[in-house]
Amino acid sequence: MVPAAGSKIVRGVIALGVATTTLLGTASQASQVPRAVPAVRERPKTPVATGYGGAVASVDADATAAGIEILRRGGNAVDAAVATAAALGVSEPYAAGLGGGGYFVHYSAKDRRVHTIDGRESAPARAGRNLFIENGKRLGFDEAVTSGLAVGTPGTPATWATALRTWGSRSPAQVLAPARRLAERGFVVDDTFRRMTVANVKRFARFPDTAKLYLPGGKAPAVGTVIKNPDLAATYAELAREGLGAFYRGPIARDLVRTVRKPPTAPGSSWHARPGRLTTADLGAYRTRQQAPAHVRYRGLDVYGMAPSAAGGVAVGEALNILRPARLSTLGEAQYLHRYIEASRIAFADRNRWIGDPRSVRVPTAGLLSARYATSRACLIRTDRVLRSPLAPGDPAHPKPCAGTGRGTRTPREGNSTTHLTVADKWGNVVAYTLSIEQAGGSGITVPHRGFLLNNTLTDFSFLPADPAVPDPNLPGPRKRPRSSMAPTIVLKDGRPDFTIGSPGGPTIITTVLQVLTEHVDRGMTLPEAIAAPRASQRDSVTTDAEPGLYDGPLRARLEAIGHRLVLNPDSYFTLNREIGAAVGLQRLRGGRWLAAAEPVRLGGGSAMVVRPSGSR
């Protein structure tokens, strides 16, 4: 793959000087002697690392290094995952942070089981199904996003607290320390960060605290400059001192609710930042959900992911079940891609009809993941033609061969700005963790004096049913969690971790994880090769999105001869250079070694590190 124009470029060094007054002899001899302060330098990125003692992979080198620091100090995979996530809240603030939520998948070497935490944001108690209806009409997406109305109760701090309390070995103060230092000293702006900021200049300028942080001098920061976040450092210090539960009560909670209910816009701004409905009672009532994972068997492997409210684990699992009868390893590349695309189309048709928050609607998770149901859906796939979208969903309770029920609906819009990290430790514990504030920059609103952006996750709800004649499980509701496509995945072989995979990318997360997984397991690619390979994404649409590496190659004509309609993936502030996803993963190797793999190019490339590189044992 040719490196994209938006890949990370070498960033400059910002020299900082501090004058220190020193007394030399008598007062008349006093002088100022400069004391050197370490410059903030860009930490180099390596997309693949192999070694011992544990491993970390994420999109950002500073965040990966934070996780490695905790592992080197004796922390376990859970401790390191929280440290990495906290650092991402500093250096990747448009995708993650205290103001968002996510899904945490953990393999415990002690009991050889996979556990999950649903830390998705939830709607306020006063949010009804007409949350985004104004004067009888559907509110415009842009108006909804950049407002307090879009902000759900954040789940990220509660996720960290649950994970550390249940499986961790270090205190919140210890795991937050690297991120706190990073916020104090700052991080170096790269090309990807600048491009995302440029795309958000107009939005960010509406909110003084956001502009102060990310628009120095009223403009997007130049590549090579340093961004510090002393307010976030102070917030991390408060959480370290008081515990992560302090986010949901007391001063932080009051500041957050005040911001949501009356978003502080810039003087003279004409933007109508609609007030949200969040209350301190909503924050106080928030709880994570520790629940059974979604699970399927595939090619002798156990594939574990997130169950609803996430759609990712179920959709990936259903698609794998549909693909299982096909001998993908023996097919030509075009036929393999054809079957992968069609399985994705079917899984999305069922996702759109059936998956929502199981505390609010009935979700037939077991039925969707059953072998019987997969057989009834797999027979829809033909080798010489393409299914028509939107495809009618099946009925998991009463599956009929090659038959749908009712009619299909389009896949609703979902934000792309998410991030994924994965960690393994020397004891064999593994974490796959996907977290988000929804779209790049979330709501655009920073909590004054707290240093973190608020999510716009409630816009992941359906504003209205896609089709009035078809029940929609993803309408807003009191304390309800919006459906998500996040799909952190851990794959076991003989009861032990084999590899992990996850990605950002909104609904393309599901197809990215599915494609990487099948290319690695069925097509014989190494995990780094599967992560780097060109991608296609079908989400029950008339067209299939494709990256340039696939669209511009000979496979496009062969797929179009069957009936596929490929289009270049849109280029935007998140899908830089028409990229799909930005995966990271880990693989267990022989002899106690781990391989960490991240994107070599997408989103500027990722960062993989190990505690002790191979050869240094």
XYZ file of C-alpha atoms in Angstrom:
617
model
C 0.000 0.000 0.000
C 1.297 3.441 -0.914
C 1.629 5.738 2.107
C -1.224 8.237 2.234
C -0.684 11.952 1.988
C -2.227 12.349 5.440
C 0.231 10.053 7.196
C 2.196 11.317 10.146
C 5.059 13.580 9.222
C 8.135 14.202 11.311
C 7.201 16.820 13.829
C 9.439 19.576 15.022
C 10.880 20.026 18.452
C 9.668 22.883 20.591
C 12.482 24.146 22.763
C 11.354 25.484 26.092
C 13.516 27.627 28.318
C 12.997 28.625 31.923
C 15.019 31.290 33.670
C 15.894 30.365 37.219
C 17.224 32.872 39.740
C 20.204 31.562 41.653
C 22.153 33.335 44.377
C 25.896 33.162 43.758
C 27.707 34.581 46.762
C 26.430 38.011 47.881
C 23.288 39.748 46.663
C 25.373 41.981 44.402
C 26.521 38.860 42.614
C 22.989 37.590 41.982
C 22.295 36.583 38.425
C 19.890 34.530 36.386
C 21.261 31.189 35.245
C 19.228 29.336 32.607
C 18.195 25.809 33.472
C 17.504 23.467 30.591
C 14.006 22.000 30.415
C 13.548 18.848 28.312
C 11.953 19.641 24.988
C 8.658 18.024 24.098
C 9.582 15.684 21.285
C 7.528 13.520 19.031
C 7.727 9.917 20.109
C 8.505 7.757 17.056
C 5.920 5.244 15.891
C 6.506 1.607 15.028
C 3.472 -0.265 13.671
C 4.742 -3.753 14.584
C 6.656 -4.926 17.667
C 7.514 -8.398 18.956
C 8.847 -9.347 22.358
C 8.315 -10.422 25.940
C 6.724 -9.178 29.142
C 3.553 -7.816 27.570
C 2.541 -5.548 24.700
C 0.407 -2.517 23.878
C -0.971 -1.234 20.577
C -2.938 1.961 19.960
C -3.136 4.777 17.427
C -0.821 7.049 19.426
C 2.788 6.561 20.547
C 2.455 8.586 23.760
C -0.579 6.538 24.795
C 1.078 3.228 23.951
C 4.120 4.285 25.977
C 1.851 5.056 28.952
C 0.580 1.486 28.906
C 4.086 0.052 28.583
C 5.214 2.147 31.568
C 2.546 0.566 33.748
C 3.458 -2.949 32.545
C 7.132 -2.333 33.294
C 6.214 -1.229 36.813
C 4.409 -4.509 37.481
C 0.872 -3.565 36.498
C -1.341 -5.986 34.637
C -3.163 -5.667 31.313
C -6.189 -3.950 32.880
C -4.018 -1.368 34.637
C -2.134 -0.689 31.405
C -5.333 -0.456 29.349
C -6.724 2.256 31.625
C -3.404 4.127 31.525
C -3.373 3.952 27.721
C -6.982 5.129 27.485
C -6.329 8.030 29.862
C -3.365 9.127 27.740
C -5.493 8.919 24.587
C -7.811 11.396 26.303
C -4.908 13.844 26.149
C -3.296 13.194 22.768
C -6.333 11.884 20.842
C -9.003 14.064 22.493
C -11.232 14.220 19.418
C -11.818 10.466 19.636
C -11.666 9.615 23.340
C -11.674 11.035 26.830
C -13.489 11.396 30.126
C -16.536 12.809 28.351
C -17.273 9.632 26.357
C -17.913 5.919 26.699
C -16.973 2.535 25.279
C -16.728 -1.243 25.573
C -14.076 -3.181 27.493
C -13.356 -6.871 26.736
C -11.035 -8.717 29.123
C -9.534 -12.201 29.106
C -8.602 -13.361 32.597
C -5.714 -15.831 32.664
C -6.766 -16.793 36.197
C -10.151 -18.250 35.267
C -9.527 -18.527 31.490
C -12.736 -16.654 30.753
C -13.660 -13.576 28.755
C -15.520 -10.805 30.598
C -16.962 -7.564 29.251
C -17.961 -4.127 30.504
C -20.621 -2.079 28.735
C -19.547 1.504 29.467
C -21.679 3.110 26.766
C -23.124 6.557 27.434
C -26.792 6.666 28.446
C -29.592 9.125 27.755
C -30.955 11.363 30.521
C -34.042 10.220 32.397
C -35.965 13.025 30.688
C -35.076 11.893 27.163
C -38.103 10.563 25.279
C -38.435 9.139 21.775
C -38.943 12.675 20.454
C -35.603 13.899 21.797
C -34.560 15.228 18.381
C -37.981 16.432 17.207
C -38.433 20.190 17.273
C -41.634 21.975 16.294
C -42.926 18.716 14.874
C -39.920 18.232 12.588
C -36.738 16.192 12.719
C -33.847 18.319 13.968
C -30.990 18.703 11.492
C -28.003 16.485 12.264
C -25.512 19.368 12.534
C -27.817 21.274 14.886
C -28.223 18.188 17.064
C -24.545 17.262 17.212
C -23.140 20.595 18.370
C -25.405 20.988 21.348
C -26.044 19.886 24.891
C -28.991 17.885 23.581
C -26.600 15.303 22.094
C -24.642 14.695 25.312
C -25.210 11.417 27.128
C -24.027 10.477 30.607
C -20.339 9.598 30.105
C -19.370 6.010 30.864
C -15.588 6.115 30.475
C -14.594 6.976 34.080
C -17.021 4.346 35.395
C -15.550 1.787 32.979
C -12.068 2.474 34.318
C -13.303 2.228 37.909
C -15.104 -1.069 37.258
C -12.141 -2.599 35.441
C -9.605 -1.570 38.084
C -11.831 -2.646 40.971
C -12.615 -6.041 39.404
C -9.330 -7.106 37.791
C -6.738 -4.366 38.290
C -3.722 -4.362 40.587
C -2.932 -0.648 40.699
C -4.758 2.399 42.070
C -6.382 5.060 39.916
C -3.631 7.460 40.997
C -0.940 5.121 39.671
C -2.558 4.424 36.305
C -3.551 8.055 35.701
C -0.050 9.350 36.433
C 1.373 8.981 32.882
C -1.631 10.751 31.342
C -1.449 13.524 33.916
C 2.214 14.138 33.040
C 1.379 14.098 29.341
C -1.334 16.711 29.839
C 1.073 18.900 31.818
C 4.014 18.748 29.414
C 1.957 18.569 26.222
C 2.037 16.568 23.018
C 3.302 17.451 19.570
C 0.723 18.232 16.890
C 0.902 16.000 13.823
C -0.684 16.266 10.396
C -3.679 14.086 11.259
C -4.498 16.111 14.385
C -4.161 19.362 12.469
C -6.456 18.192 9.656
C -9.137 17.129 12.118
C -8.835 20.485 13.872
C -9.065 22.405 10.595
C -12.313 20.595 9.818
C -13.694 21.632 13.220
C -12.476 25.252 13.419
C -15.930 26.729 12.907
C -17.513 24.460 15.531
C -14.746 24.830 18.094
C -14.722 28.637 17.768
C -18.280 28.699 19.126
C -17.122 27.513 22.561
C -14.454 29.580 24.374
C -12.930 26.727 26.375
C -12.608 24.515 23.293
C -11.087 27.362 21.294
C -8.628 28.127 24.086
C -7.398 24.532 24.046
C -7.342 23.673 20.364
C -7.382 26.949 18.416
C -4.334 28.943 19.576
C -4.618 32.439 18.151
C -7.989 31.457 16.697
C -6.479 28.990 14.233
C -5.757 25.279 14.021
C -2.331 24.580 15.568
C 0.586 24.121 13.192
C 2.250 20.763 12.794
C 5.157 20.526 15.232
C 3.715 22.824 17.879
C 2.836 21.612 21.369
C -0.601 21.458 22.977
C -0.784 21.350 26.757
C -3.896 20.754 28.817
C -3.357 21.911 32.427
C -7.096 21.770 33.151
C -7.234 18.083 32.237
C -4.084 17.442 34.269
C -5.843 18.993 37.266
C -8.971 16.912 36.628
C -6.891 13.730 36.490
C -5.198 14.807 39.734
C -8.592 15.271 41.383
C -9.764 11.831 40.220
C -6.492 10.305 41.424
C -6.987 11.891 44.815
C -10.735 11.391 45.244
C -11.287 8.251 43.171
C -12.884 7.844 39.742
C -16.335 7.960 41.304
C -15.747 11.673 41.949
C -16.556 12.231 38.268
C -20.206 11.404 38.993
C -20.713 13.545 42.084
C -19.492 16.779 43.581
C -17.738 19.599 41.700
C -16.927 17.711 38.466
C -20.503 16.478 38.108
C -21.915 19.945 38.767
C -19.566 21.541 36.248
C -20.479 18.949 33.630
C -24.241 19.285 34.103
C -24.040 23.093 34.102
C -22.192 22.938 30.779
C -24.675 20.546 29.176
C -27.743 22.453 30.313
C -26.347 25.834 29.273
C -23.519 25.362 26.755
C -21.120 28.312 27.130
C -20.919 29.864 23.666
C -18.534 32.613 22.619
C -19.678 36.235 22.994
C -21.316 37.360 19.778
C -21.804 33.824 18.497
C -25.099 33.313 16.700
C -24.977 29.564 17.194
C -27.989 28.131 19.007
C -26.375 25.469 21.205
C -29.503 23.718 22.354
C -29.530 22.882 26.064
C -29.332 19.273 27.114
C -31.449 17.398 29.637
C -28.696 15.803 31.709
C -28.936 16.155 35.505
C -26.719 15.338 38.468
C -29.217 12.551 39.221
C -28.427 11.011 35.822
C -24.727 11.077 36.641
C -25.296 9.629 40.092
C -27.458 6.827 38.714
C -25.021 5.748 35.990
C -23.711 2.184 36.239
C -21.587 0.089 33.937
C -22.913 -3.314 32.926
C -20.766 -6.390 33.380
C -22.304 -8.915 31.037
C -21.662 -12.106 29.105
C -19.824 -11.598 25.815
C -21.137 -12.405 22.365
C -19.540 -15.718 21.363
C -19.277 -17.911 18.269
C -17.045 -20.786 17.221
C -15.181 -20.283 13.956
C -12.583 -22.613 12.397
C -11.864 -24.182 15.783
C -11.452 -20.777 17.455
C -13.613 -19.059 20.053
C -14.450 -15.515 18.972
C -15.606 -13.197 21.757
C -16.974 -9.682 21.403
C -19.459 -7.243 22.894
C -23.109 -8.133 23.252
C -25.785 -5.396 22.989
C -26.015 -2.477 23.545
C -23.111 -2.915 21.120
C -24.046 -4.355 17.745
C -20.458 -5.208 16.855
C -20.059 -8.582 18.550
C -23.379 -9.895 17.275
C -22.938 -8.618 13.707
C -19.385 -9.972 13.411
C -20.484 -13.266 14.966
C -23.490 -13.658 12.675
C -21.389 -12.914 9.599
C -18.776 -15.477 10.670
C -21.514 -18.078 11.135
C -22.815 -17.291 7.646
C -19.307 -17.643 6.169
C -18.419 -20.806 8.091
C -19.715 -23.348 5.501
C -17.705 -21.695 2.713
C -14.112 -22.806 2.231
C -12.768 -19.282 2.068
C -9.166 -20.457 2.015
C -9.667 -22.179 -1.346
C -11.587 -19.420 -3.125
C -10.141 -16.872 -5.505
C -9.798 -13.342 -4.172
C -12.908 -12.046 -5.968
C -15.133 -14.860 -4.686
C -13.762 -14.463 -1.166
C -14.533 -10.729 -1.220
C -17.950 -11.402 -2.744
C -18.921 -13.714 0.103
C -17.476 -11.382 2.738
C -19.424 -8.445 1.282
C -22.691 -10.402 1.130
C -22.312 -11.744 4.673
C -21.773 -8.147 5.845
C -24.889 -7.022 3.977
C -27.010 -9.702 5.659
C -25.600 -9.009 9.124
C -26.363 -5.288 8.778
C -29.925 -5.954 7.646
C -30.464 -7.940 10.852
C -28.548 -5.437 12.991
C -30.749 -2.564 11.866
C -33.955 -4.447 12.645
C -33.140 -6.222 15.872
C -30.337 -4.626 17.903
C -30.801 -1.897 20.492
C -30.375 -1.505 24.230
C -31.545 -4.818 25.774
C -32.715 -2.999 28.917
C -35.270 -1.146 26.784
C -36.131 -3.447 23.875
C -36.122 -7.194 23.275
C -32.904 -8.165 21.476
C -32.742 -11.784 20.184
C -28.992 -12.121 20.697
C -28.970 -15.921 21.060
C -31.116 -16.336 17.963
C -28.975 -14.035 15.833
C -25.866 -15.999 16.845
C -27.382 -19.468 16.399
C -26.108 -21.899 13.764
C -29.670 -22.592 12.653
C -30.309 -18.952 11.938
C -26.999 -18.567 10.096
C -27.942 -21.482 7.827
C -31.246 -19.810 6.981
C -29.391 -16.622 5.989
C -26.325 -18.130 4.311
C -28.428 -19.717 1.575
C -29.251 -16.204 0.308
C -25.721 -15.871 -1.046
C -25.209 -16.834 -4.698
C -21.856 -17.048 -6.418
C -23.011 -15.278 -9.594
C -25.185 -12.404 -8.384
C -25.554 -9.801 -5.663
C -28.315 -9.349 -3.101
C -30.435 -6.202 -3.348
C -30.361 -3.620 -0.575
C -31.996 -2.706 1.664
C -32.355 -6.398 2.413
C -35.280 -7.741 4.412
C -34.182 -8.945 7.859
C -34.689 -12.514 8.956
C -36.649 -13.771 11.948
C -34.265 -15.296 14.516
C -37.166 -16.801 16.460
C -38.629 -18.624 13.444
C -35.892 -18.886 10.813
C -36.994 -19.907 7.333
C -34.462 -20.869 4.661
C -33.571 -18.003 2.333
C -36.518 -15.895 3.518
C -36.837 -12.478 5.034
C -39.538 -10.902 7.125
C -41.076 -7.527 6.374
C -38.818 -5.096 4.561
C -35.364 -3.743 5.019
C -34.352 -0.265 6.168
C -31.298 1.816 5.462
C -28.381 1.852 7.888
C -28.640 5.077 9.921
C -25.828 7.565 10.280
C -23.224 6.932 12.955
C -20.128 8.895 13.934
C -16.679 7.629 12.940
C -14.367 9.139 15.535
C -13.544 6.288 17.848
C -10.289 4.732 19.001
C -9.193 1.215 19.903
C -6.399 -0.142 22.070
C -5.263 -3.584 23.073
C -2.955 -4.825 25.822
C -1.424 -8.102 27.009
C 0.684 -8.724 30.096
C 3.306 -11.272 31.145
C 0.688 -13.361 32.968
C -1.402 -13.855 29.837
C -4.225 -11.405 30.621
C -5.526 -9.531 27.569
C -7.704 -6.454 27.014
C -9.397 -5.197 23.841
C -10.984 -1.803 24.487
C -12.846 0.503 22.086
C -13.838 3.968 23.322
C -15.292 7.083 21.768
C -16.875 10.515 22.084
C -18.840 9.721 18.857
C -17.772 12.005 16.013
C -14.443 13.848 15.754
C -14.527 16.430 18.530
C -17.768 15.069 19.962
C -20.256 17.841 20.666
C -17.463 20.408 20.331
C -18.157 21.526 23.915
C -15.372 21.504 26.510
C -16.321 21.576 30.190
C -14.862 24.863 31.487
C -11.744 24.421 33.628
C -11.959 20.628 33.261
C -10.138 20.113 29.962
C -12.262 17.423 28.288
C -14.711 17.430 25.408
C -18.242 16.153 25.821
C -19.691 13.420 23.646
C -22.479 13.713 21.105
C -23.365 10.039 21.491
C -27.129 10.522 21.676
C -27.092 11.297 17.946
C -26.354 7.571 17.511
C -30.045 7.060 18.254
C -32.442 7.048 15.321
C -34.012 10.496 15.233
C -37.068 8.918 13.603
C -37.747 5.355 12.431
C -35.998 4.756 9.107
C -39.301 3.307 7.903
C -42.540 3.985 9.833
C -43.725 0.493 8.919
C -40.703 -1.218 10.478
C -40.109 -1.292 14.267
C -36.921 0.566 15.201
C -35.111 -0.716 18.322
C -32.799 2.298 18.442
C -35.128 5.212 19.180
C -34.257 7.450 22.152
C -35.628 6.652 25.587
C -35.053 7.405 29.284
C -31.630 6.150 30.470
C -31.389 4.152 27.232
C -28.019 3.465 25.558
C -27.687 4.145 21.834
C -26.743 1.229 19.600
C -23.047 1.115 18.754
C -20.986 -0.646 16.093
C -17.923 -0.937 18.323
C -16.462 -4.438 18.132
C -13.477 -5.086 20.421
C -12.704 -8.756 19.791
C -10.612 -11.410 21.552
C -10.037 -14.751 19.813
C -9.070 -17.823 21.846
C -7.442 -21.047 20.706
C -7.685 -23.991 23.104
C -8.818 -21.669 25.857
C -5.915 -19.229 25.580
C -5.625 -15.935 23.687
C -4.675 -16.315 20.043
C -5.165 -12.742 18.813
C -7.230 -9.589 19.277
C -8.573 -7.064 16.812
C -10.548 -3.824 16.968
C -10.927 -0.563 15.099
C -12.522 2.876 15.028
C -14.783 3.859 12.148
C -18.458 3.921 13.159
C -20.405 1.246 11.257
C -17.263 0.343 9.299
C -15.851 -1.077 12.551
C -17.905 -4.222 12.000
C -16.688 -4.773 8.455
C -13.082 -3.901 9.334
C -12.966 -6.447 12.157
C -14.680 -9.073 9.995
C -12.345 -8.544 7.044
C -9.150 -8.522 9.113
C -10.268 -11.615 11.004
C -11.137 -13.667 7.912
C -8.053 -12.566 5.991
C -5.899 -13.653 8.920
C -7.707 -16.913 9.769
C -8.866 -18.017 6.309
C -6.607 -16.329 3.797
C -3.273 -16.970 5.481
C -2.230 -13.355 5.998
C -0.165 -12.471 9.027
C -1.965 -10.164 11.436
C 0.076 -7.123 10.279
C -0.643 -8.006 6.636
C -4.374 -8.335 7.300
C -4.417 -4.993 9.119
C -2.631 -3.265 6.228
C -4.626 -4.870 3.364
C -7.065 -2.717 1.301
C -10.629 -2.796 2.604
C -14.203 -2.816 1.408
C -17.260 -2.078 3.558
C -20.830 -3.151 2.798
C -23.525 -2.027 5.256
C -26.749 -3.088 3.540
C -26.435 -0.372 0.950
C -26.833 -0.286 -2.817
C -23.117 0.501 -3.086
C -20.042 -0.901 -1.343
C -17.382 1.512 -0.098
C -13.822 0.647 -1.104
C -10.384 2.025 -0.416
C -8.237 3.129 -3.391
C -6.043 0.033 -3.094
C -9.062 -2.107 -3.937
C -11.059 0.301 -6.095
C -8.147 1.047 -8.422
C -7.102 -2.586 -8.804
C -8.218 -5.461 -11.043
C -10.540 -6.936 -8.409
C -13.032 -4.129 -8.865
C -13.924 -5.224 -12.409
C -14.307 -8.833 -11.299
C -16.620 -7.843 -8.462
C -18.639 -5.542 -10.696
C -19.058 -8.394 -13.180
C -20.976 -10.240 -10.450
C -23.144 -7.180 -9.797
C -21.367 -5.239 -7.049
C -21.289 -1.446 -7.269
C -18.053 -0.220 -5.699
C -17.517 3.443 -4.835
C -14.501 5.154 -3.332
C -14.899 5.609 0.402
C -15.682 9.289 1.110
C -12.740 11.497 2.071
C -13.386 13.499 5.239
C -11.652 14.727 8.380
C -11.842 11.239 9.857
C -11.696 9.016 6.773
C -8.472 10.660 5.674
C -7.407 9.637 2.168
C -10.551 7.527 1.824
C -9.425 5.119 4.527
C -11.708 2.586 6.203
C -10.989 1.961 9.879
C -7.661 2.052 11.709
C -7.218 -1.357 13.307
C -4.850 -2.519 16.015
C -4.344 -6.020 17.369
C -2.175 -8.419 19.336
C -1.122 -12.005 18.729
C 0.304 -14.570 21.136
C 3.403 -16.261 19.772
C 5.369 -19.256 20.982
C 7.751 -19.019 23.896
C 5.879 -16.308 25.783
C 6.292 -13.678 23.071
C 3.656 -11.188 21.932
C 3.255 -9.496 18.574
C 1.643 -6.062 18.659
C 0.360 -4.680 15.356
C -1.107 -1.313 14.387
C -1.943 0.482 11.178
C 1.146 1.365 9.141
C -0.601 4.267 7.336
C -4.288 4.836 8.147
C -4.945 7.841 10.412
C -1.263 8.602 10.287
C -0.238 5.135 11.452
C -0.412 3.497 14.857
C 2.037 2.569 17.585
C 2.972 -0.924 18.783
C 5.356 -1.579 21.685
C 6.467 -4.489 23.860
C 8.033 -4.479 27.316
C 11.198 -6.282 26.161
C 11.809 -6.536 22.418
C 12.862 -9.889 20.988
C 16.603 -10.303 21.333
C 16.760 -8.382 24.619
C 15.438 -11.151 26.838
